[in-house]
């Protein structure tokens, strides 16, 4: 909730509801990773935007809705900002989420010790070549 509030209150950030058949089923956001502070993980390129997503409606899970929402968010970030990459941090134990982010174009970069979630994959999706 705190992360969502920061995104909502930050100028250079995007927050979007995920709709399925016109009904809200989830949420995605993107924010310049520099807003999280100077203690960014090694290997994260300067100019990376951090994303997060969740599909709250159980009937919408496992249907590709999250991947589609991430694709739309990535397109919006890369066409409206100078972001060089997108990042996401996924607990290493959450294999379904890791696989979903892989399907959305993210690649494993390194393991990072998240202070809340513990060991997490830092996954990156780089700006597509022009």
Short mmCIF file of N, CA and C in Angstrom, two decimals:
data_model
loop_
_atom_site.label_atom_id
_atom_site.label_comp_id
_atom_site.label_asym_id
_atom_site.label_seq_id
_atom_site.Cartn_x
_atom_site.Cartn_y
_atom_site.Cartn_z
N UNK A 1 0.83 -1.19 0.00
CA UNK A 1 0.00 0.00 0.00
C UNK A 1 0.87 1.26 0.00
N UNK A 2 1.96 1.23 0.76
CA UNK A 2 2.85 2.40 0.80
C UNK A 2 3.47 2.66 -0.57
N UNK A 3 3.83 1.59 -1.26
CA UNK A 3 4.41 1.74 -2.59
C UNK A 3 3.39 2.33 -3.56
N UNK A 4 2.16 1.88 -3.48
CA UNK A 4 1.11 2.42 -4.34
C UNK A 4 0.88 3.90 -4.06
N UNK A 5 0.94 4.27 -2.79
CA UNK A 5 0.74 5.68 -2.42
C UNK A 5 1.88 6.53 -2.97
N UNK A 6 3.12 6.05 -2.87
CA UNK A 6 4.25 6.80 -3.41
C UNK A 6 4.10 6.99 -4.91
N UNK A 7 3.72 5.95 -5.62
CA UNK A 7 3.53 6.05 -7.06
C UNK A 7 2.44 7.08 -7.37
N UNK A 8 1.36 7.05 -6.63
CA UNK A 8 0.25 7.98 -6.87
C UNK A 8 0.66 9.43 -6.62
N UNK A 9 1.60 9.64 -5.71
CA UNK A 9 2.00 10.99 -5.34
C UNK A 9 3.23 11.48 -6.08
N UNK A 10 3.80 10.67 -6.97
CA UNK A 10 5.02 11.03 -7.67
C UNK A 10 4.69 11.42 -9.09
N UNK A 11 5.23 12.57 -9.52
CA UNK A 11 4.96 13.06 -10.86
C UNK A 11 5.36 12.09 -11.95
N UNK A 12 6.63 11.72 -12.04
CA UNK A 12 7.02 10.81 -13.13
C UNK A 12 6.77 9.35 -12.77
N UNK A 13 5.52 8.98 -12.73
CA UNK A 13 5.13 7.59 -12.43
C UNK A 13 3.82 7.31 -13.15
N UNK A 14 3.56 6.03 -13.38
CA UNK A 14 2.33 5.61 -14.04
C UNK A 14 1.64 4.58 -13.16
N UNK A 15 0.37 4.75 -12.90
CA UNK A 15 -0.43 3.78 -12.16
C UNK A 15 -1.68 3.50 -12.98
N UNK A 16 -1.95 2.22 -13.20
CA UNK A 16 -3.08 1.84 -14.05
C UNK A 16 -3.87 0.69 -13.44
N UNK A 17 -5.19 0.76 -13.54
CA UNK A 17 -6.03 -0.38 -13.21
C UNK A 17 -5.98 -1.36 -14.37
N UNK A 18 -6.08 -2.63 -14.05
CA UNK A 18 -6.16 -3.67 -15.07
C UNK A 18 -7.63 -4.03 -15.20
N UNK A 19 -8.17 -3.88 -16.41
CA UNK A 19 -9.57 -4.17 -16.66
C UNK A 19 -9.71 -5.42 -17.50
N UNK A 20 -10.73 -6.19 -17.20
CA UNK A 20 -11.09 -7.37 -17.99
C UNK A 20 -12.59 -7.29 -18.22
N UNK A 21 -12.98 -7.22 -19.48
CA UNK A 21 -14.40 -7.05 -19.83
C UNK A 21 -15.00 -5.85 -19.11
N UNK A 22 -14.20 -4.78 -19.01
CA UNK A 22 -14.66 -3.54 -18.41
C UNK A 22 -14.68 -3.53 -16.89
N UNK A 23 -14.27 -4.61 -16.26
CA UNK A 23 -14.28 -4.69 -14.80
C UNK A 23 -12.85 -4.66 -14.26
N UNK A 24 -12.60 -3.90 -13.18
CA UNK A 24 -11.25 -3.88 -12.61
C UNK A 24 -10.91 -5.22 -11.96
N UNK A 25 -9.74 -5.77 -12.36
CA UNK A 25 -9.30 -7.06 -11.82
C UNK A 25 -7.90 -6.99 -11.23
N UNK A 26 -7.21 -5.86 -11.41
CA UNK A 26 -5.86 -5.76 -10.90
C UNK A 26 -5.29 -4.36 -11.05
N UNK A 27 -3.98 -4.29 -10.90
CA UNK A 27 -3.28 -3.00 -10.85
C UNK A 27 -1.85 -3.19 -11.33
N UNK A 28 -1.32 -2.23 -12.07
CA UNK A 28 0.08 -2.19 -12.45
C UNK A 28 0.60 -0.77 -12.26
N UNK A 29 1.89 -0.65 -11.98
CA UNK A 29 2.48 0.68 -11.93
C UNK A 29 3.94 0.63 -12.37
N UNK A 30 4.45 1.80 -12.70
CA UNK A 30 5.85 1.98 -13.06
C UNK A 30 6.31 3.31 -12.49
N UNK A 31 7.55 3.32 -11.98
CA UNK A 31 8.12 4.53 -11.40
C UNK A 31 9.63 4.50 -11.64
N UNK A 32 10.21 5.66 -11.86
CA UNK A 32 11.65 5.73 -12.02
C UNK A 32 12.29 5.14 -10.77
N UNK A 33 13.13 4.14 -10.95
CA UNK A 33 13.73 3.44 -9.80
C UNK A 33 14.55 4.37 -8.92
N UNK A 34 14.99 5.49 -9.45
CA UNK A 34 15.75 6.45 -8.64
C UNK A 34 14.92 6.97 -7.46
N UNK A 35 13.61 6.89 -7.54
CA UNK A 35 12.75 7.35 -6.44
C UNK A 35 12.85 6.44 -5.22
N UNK A 36 13.37 5.23 -5.38
CA UNK A 36 13.51 4.32 -4.24
C UNK A 36 14.75 4.65 -3.43
N UNK A 37 15.60 5.55 -3.93
CA UNK A 37 16.78 5.97 -3.20
C UNK A 37 18.06 5.57 -3.91
N UNK A 38 19.17 5.85 -3.27
CA UNK A 38 20.47 5.61 -3.89
C UNK A 38 20.97 4.19 -3.69
N UNK A 39 20.30 3.39 -2.89
CA UNK A 39 20.73 2.02 -2.60
C UNK A 39 20.11 1.04 -3.58
N UNK A 40 20.34 1.28 -4.88
CA UNK A 40 19.79 0.40 -5.91
C UNK A 40 20.73 -0.78 -6.12
N UNK A 41 20.18 -1.91 -6.51
CA UNK A 41 21.01 -3.11 -6.68
C UNK A 41 22.08 -2.95 -7.76
N UNK A 42 23.20 -3.58 -7.54
CA UNK A 42 24.25 -3.63 -8.54
C UNK A 42 23.70 -4.29 -9.80
N UNK A 43 24.05 -3.73 -10.93
CA UNK A 43 23.60 -4.29 -12.19
C UNK A 43 22.33 -3.66 -12.73
N UNK A 44 21.71 -2.77 -11.97
CA UNK A 44 20.52 -2.08 -12.47
C UNK A 44 20.98 -0.86 -13.25
N UNK A 45 20.68 -0.79 -14.55
CA UNK A 45 21.13 0.35 -15.34
C UNK A 45 20.48 1.66 -14.86
N UNK A 46 21.27 2.73 -14.90
CA UNK A 46 20.70 4.05 -14.62
C UNK A 46 19.61 4.31 -15.63
N UNK A 47 18.51 4.89 -15.20
CA UNK A 47 17.39 5.15 -16.09
C UNK A 47 16.38 4.02 -16.14
N UNK A 48 16.49 3.07 -15.21
CA UNK A 48 15.53 1.97 -15.14
C UNK A 48 14.28 2.42 -14.41
N UNK A 49 13.14 1.97 -14.87
CA UNK A 49 11.87 2.19 -14.18
C UNK A 49 11.45 0.87 -13.55
N UNK A 50 11.03 0.93 -12.30
CA UNK A 50 10.60 -0.25 -11.55
C UNK A 50 9.10 -0.44 -11.74
N UNK A 51 8.70 -1.68 -11.97
CA UNK A 51 7.28 -1.98 -12.16
C UNK A 51 6.80 -2.96 -11.10
N UNK A 52 5.53 -2.98 -10.92
CA UNK A 52 4.90 -3.98 -10.06
C UNK A 52 3.50 -4.21 -10.59
N UNK A 53 2.99 -5.40 -10.32
CA UNK A 53 1.66 -5.72 -10.81
C UNK A 53 1.01 -6.76 -9.90
N UNK A 54 -0.29 -6.76 -9.90
CA UNK A 54 -1.01 -7.86 -9.26
C UNK A 54 -2.39 -7.98 -9.89
N UNK A 55 -2.82 -9.21 -9.97
CA UNK A 55 -4.18 -9.50 -10.43
C UNK A 55 -4.92 -9.95 -9.19
N UNK A 56 -5.86 -9.14 -8.74
CA UNK A 56 -6.56 -9.39 -7.48
C UNK A 56 -7.74 -10.35 -7.65
N UNK A 57 -8.36 -10.33 -8.80
CA UNK A 57 -9.55 -11.15 -9.04
C UNK A 57 -9.11 -12.58 -9.37
N UNK A 58 -9.44 -13.54 -8.50
CA UNK A 58 -9.00 -14.93 -8.73
C UNK A 58 -9.41 -15.49 -10.09
N UNK A 59 -10.58 -15.15 -10.58
CA UNK A 59 -11.04 -15.70 -11.87
C UNK A 59 -10.24 -15.16 -13.05
N UNK A 60 -9.47 -14.09 -12.85
CA UNK A 60 -8.67 -13.51 -13.92
C UNK A 60 -7.24 -14.04 -13.92
N UNK A 61 -6.86 -14.79 -12.91
CA UNK A 61 -5.50 -15.31 -12.81
C UNK A 61 -5.31 -16.51 -13.73
N UNK A 62 -4.08 -16.65 -14.22
CA UNK A 62 -3.76 -17.79 -15.07
C UNK A 62 -4.33 -17.71 -16.47
N UNK A 63 -4.76 -16.53 -16.85
CA UNK A 63 -5.38 -16.34 -18.18
C UNK A 63 -4.57 -15.39 -19.07
N UNK A 64 -3.38 -15.00 -18.62
CA UNK A 64 -2.55 -14.08 -19.40
C UNK A 64 -2.90 -12.62 -19.22
N UNK A 65 -3.80 -12.32 -18.30
CA UNK A 65 -4.21 -10.93 -18.08
C UNK A 65 -3.05 -10.10 -17.55
N UNK A 66 -2.31 -10.65 -16.61
CA UNK A 66 -1.17 -9.92 -16.04
C UNK A 66 -0.10 -9.64 -17.07
N UNK A 67 0.22 -10.65 -17.90
CA UNK A 67 1.22 -10.46 -18.93
C UNK A 67 0.78 -9.39 -19.93
N UNK A 68 -0.49 -9.42 -20.31
CA UNK A 68 -1.00 -8.42 -21.24
C UNK A 68 -0.93 -7.01 -20.64
N UNK A 69 -1.26 -6.90 -19.35
CA UNK A 69 -1.19 -5.61 -18.67
C UNK A 69 0.25 -5.11 -18.61
N UNK A 70 1.19 -6.02 -18.33
CA UNK A 70 2.61 -5.63 -18.29
C UNK A 70 3.10 -5.20 -19.67
N UNK A 71 2.62 -5.85 -20.71
CA UNK A 71 3.01 -5.48 -22.07
C UNK A 71 2.52 -4.06 -22.39
N UNK A 72 1.28 -3.77 -22.03
CA UNK A 72 0.74 -2.42 -22.25
C UNK A 72 1.50 -1.39 -21.44
N UNK A 73 1.83 -1.72 -20.19
CA UNK A 73 2.58 -0.79 -19.35
C UNK A 73 3.98 -0.56 -19.92
N UNK A 74 4.65 -1.63 -20.35
CA UNK A 74 5.98 -1.49 -20.94
C UNK A 74 5.92 -0.60 -22.18
N UNK A 75 4.94 -0.83 -23.03
CA UNK A 75 4.79 0.01 -24.23
C UNK A 75 4.63 1.48 -23.84
N UNK A 76 3.81 1.74 -22.83
CA UNK A 76 3.58 3.12 -22.40
C UNK A 76 4.85 3.74 -21.83
N UNK A 77 5.55 3.01 -20.97
CA UNK A 77 6.78 3.54 -20.39
C UNK A 77 7.81 3.83 -21.48
N UNK A 78 8.02 2.89 -22.38
CA UNK A 78 9.05 3.07 -23.39
C UNK A 78 8.70 4.12 -24.44
N UNK A 79 7.42 4.41 -24.64
CA UNK A 79 7.06 5.44 -25.62
C UNK A 79 6.91 6.82 -24.99
N UNK A 80 6.76 6.91 -23.67
CA UNK A 80 6.53 8.22 -23.05
C UNK A 80 7.66 8.68 -22.14
N UNK A 81 8.68 7.85 -21.94
CA UNK A 81 9.80 8.22 -21.07
C UNK A 81 11.11 7.85 -21.76
N UNK A 82 12.20 8.22 -21.13
CA UNK A 82 13.53 7.84 -21.63
C UNK A 82 14.06 6.61 -20.91
N UNK A 83 13.19 5.84 -20.28
CA UNK A 83 13.62 4.64 -19.55
C UNK A 83 14.43 3.72 -20.45
N UNK A 84 15.53 3.21 -19.91
CA UNK A 84 16.36 2.27 -20.67
C UNK A 84 15.97 0.82 -20.39
N UNK A 85 15.28 0.61 -19.27
CA UNK A 85 14.88 -0.75 -18.89
C UNK A 85 13.76 -0.67 -17.87
N UNK A 86 13.09 -1.80 -17.68
CA UNK A 86 12.13 -1.98 -16.60
C UNK A 86 12.70 -3.03 -15.67
N UNK A 87 12.41 -2.88 -14.38
CA UNK A 87 12.86 -3.88 -13.41
C UNK A 87 11.68 -4.34 -12.57
N UNK A 88 11.83 -5.53 -12.05
CA UNK A 88 10.87 -6.06 -11.09
C UNK A 88 11.64 -6.98 -10.16
N UNK A 89 11.20 -7.07 -8.92
CA UNK A 89 11.84 -7.93 -7.93
C UNK A 89 10.82 -8.97 -7.51
N UNK A 90 11.17 -10.25 -7.71
CA UNK A 90 10.24 -11.34 -7.47
C UNK A 90 10.90 -12.33 -6.50
N UNK A 91 10.23 -12.65 -5.38
CA UNK A 91 10.83 -13.63 -4.46
C UNK A 91 11.20 -14.92 -5.21
N UNK A 92 12.39 -15.45 -4.91
CA UNK A 92 12.85 -16.64 -5.63
C UNK A 92 11.91 -17.82 -5.44
N UNK A 93 11.14 -17.84 -4.38
CA UNK A 93 10.21 -18.95 -4.12
C UNK A 93 8.91 -18.83 -4.91
N UNK A 94 8.68 -17.69 -5.56
CA UNK A 94 7.41 -17.46 -6.26
C UNK A 94 7.57 -17.80 -7.75
N UNK A 95 7.70 -19.09 -8.04
CA UNK A 95 7.95 -19.51 -9.42
C UNK A 95 6.84 -19.11 -10.38
N UNK A 96 5.56 -19.19 -10.02
CA UNK A 96 4.53 -18.75 -10.98
C UNK A 96 4.70 -17.28 -11.39
N UNK A 97 5.05 -16.41 -10.44
CA UNK A 97 5.25 -15.00 -10.79
C UNK A 97 6.50 -14.83 -11.66
N UNK A 98 7.56 -15.56 -11.34
CA UNK A 98 8.78 -15.49 -12.15
C UNK A 98 8.47 -15.87 -13.58
N UNK A 99 7.74 -16.96 -13.77
CA UNK A 99 7.40 -17.42 -15.13
C UNK A 99 6.51 -16.41 -15.85
N UNK A 100 5.59 -15.78 -15.11
CA UNK A 100 4.71 -14.76 -15.72
C UNK A 100 5.54 -13.57 -16.20
N UNK A 101 6.50 -13.12 -15.39
CA UNK A 101 7.35 -12.01 -15.81
C UNK A 101 8.24 -12.41 -16.97
N UNK A 102 8.70 -13.65 -17.01
CA UNK A 102 9.47 -14.12 -18.17
C UNK A 102 8.62 -14.03 -19.44
N UNK A 103 7.37 -14.48 -19.35
CA UNK A 103 6.48 -14.42 -20.52
C UNK A 103 6.23 -12.97 -20.94
N UNK A 104 6.36 -12.04 -19.99
CA UNK A 104 6.17 -10.62 -20.29
C UNK A 104 7.47 -9.95 -20.75
N UNK A 105 8.51 -10.75 -21.02
CA UNK A 105 9.73 -10.20 -21.58
C UNK A 105 10.84 -9.87 -20.60
N UNK A 106 10.66 -10.18 -19.33
CA UNK A 106 11.69 -9.91 -18.32
C UNK A 106 12.67 -11.08 -18.25
N UNK A 107 13.94 -10.75 -17.99
CA UNK A 107 14.98 -11.77 -17.86
C UNK A 107 15.65 -11.67 -16.50
N UNK A 108 16.07 -12.80 -15.99
CA UNK A 108 16.77 -12.83 -14.70
C UNK A 108 18.07 -12.05 -14.80
N UNK A 109 18.36 -11.23 -13.82
CA UNK A 109 19.62 -10.48 -13.82
C UNK A 109 20.51 -10.91 -12.65
N UNK A 110 19.93 -10.96 -11.46
CA UNK A 110 20.69 -11.38 -10.28
C UNK A 110 19.75 -11.56 -9.11
N UNK A 111 20.24 -12.21 -8.07
CA UNK A 111 19.47 -12.33 -6.83
C UNK A 111 19.84 -11.15 -5.95
N UNK A 112 18.81 -10.55 -5.36
CA UNK A 112 18.98 -9.40 -4.49
C UNK A 112 18.26 -9.69 -3.19
N UNK A 113 18.85 -9.31 -2.08
CA UNK A 113 18.24 -9.56 -0.77
C UNK A 113 17.27 -8.42 -0.46
N UNK A 114 16.00 -8.67 -0.69
CA UNK A 114 14.96 -7.68 -0.40
C UNK A 114 14.75 -7.64 1.10
N UNK A 115 14.73 -6.45 1.71
CA UNK A 115 14.58 -6.37 3.15
C UNK A 115 13.24 -6.89 3.67
N UNK A 116 12.23 -6.96 2.81
CA UNK A 116 10.91 -7.44 3.24
C UNK A 116 10.66 -8.86 2.75
N UNK A 117 10.92 -9.12 1.47
CA UNK A 117 10.59 -10.41 0.86
C UNK A 117 11.69 -11.44 0.92
N UNK A 118 12.89 -11.04 1.31
CA UNK A 118 14.01 -11.96 1.32
C UNK A 118 14.62 -12.10 -0.06
N UNK A 119 15.31 -13.22 -0.34
CA UNK A 119 15.98 -13.38 -1.63
C UNK A 119 14.99 -13.25 -2.78
N UNK A 120 15.31 -12.34 -3.69
CA UNK A 120 14.42 -12.06 -4.82
C UNK A 120 15.23 -11.93 -6.10
N UNK A 121 14.63 -12.38 -7.20
CA UNK A 121 15.25 -12.15 -8.50
C UNK A 121 15.02 -10.72 -8.92
N UNK A 122 16.10 -10.03 -9.30
CA UNK A 122 15.95 -8.77 -10.01
C UNK A 122 15.84 -9.18 -11.47
N UNK A 123 14.71 -8.86 -12.07
CA UNK A 123 14.48 -9.20 -13.47
C UNK A 123 14.39 -7.89 -14.25
N UNK A 124 14.96 -7.90 -15.45
CA UNK A 124 15.01 -6.70 -16.28
C UNK A 124 14.38 -6.96 -17.64
N UNK A 125 13.74 -5.93 -18.14
CA UNK A 125 13.27 -5.92 -19.53
C UNK A 125 13.84 -4.65 -20.15
N UNK A 126 14.73 -4.82 -21.14
CA UNK A 126 15.40 -3.67 -21.74
C UNK A 126 14.55 -3.05 -22.83
N UNK A 127 14.79 -1.75 -23.01
CA UNK A 127 14.08 -1.01 -24.08
C UNK A 127 14.34 -1.71 -25.41
N UNK A 128 13.30 -1.91 -26.20
CA UNK A 128 13.51 -2.57 -27.49
C UNK A 128 14.35 -1.67 -28.42
N UNK A 129 15.11 -2.32 -29.28
CA UNK A 129 15.91 -1.59 -30.26
C UNK A 129 14.99 -0.88 -31.25
N UNK A 130 15.39 0.25 -31.66
CA UNK A 130 14.57 1.04 -32.61
C UNK A 130 14.76 0.54 -34.00
#
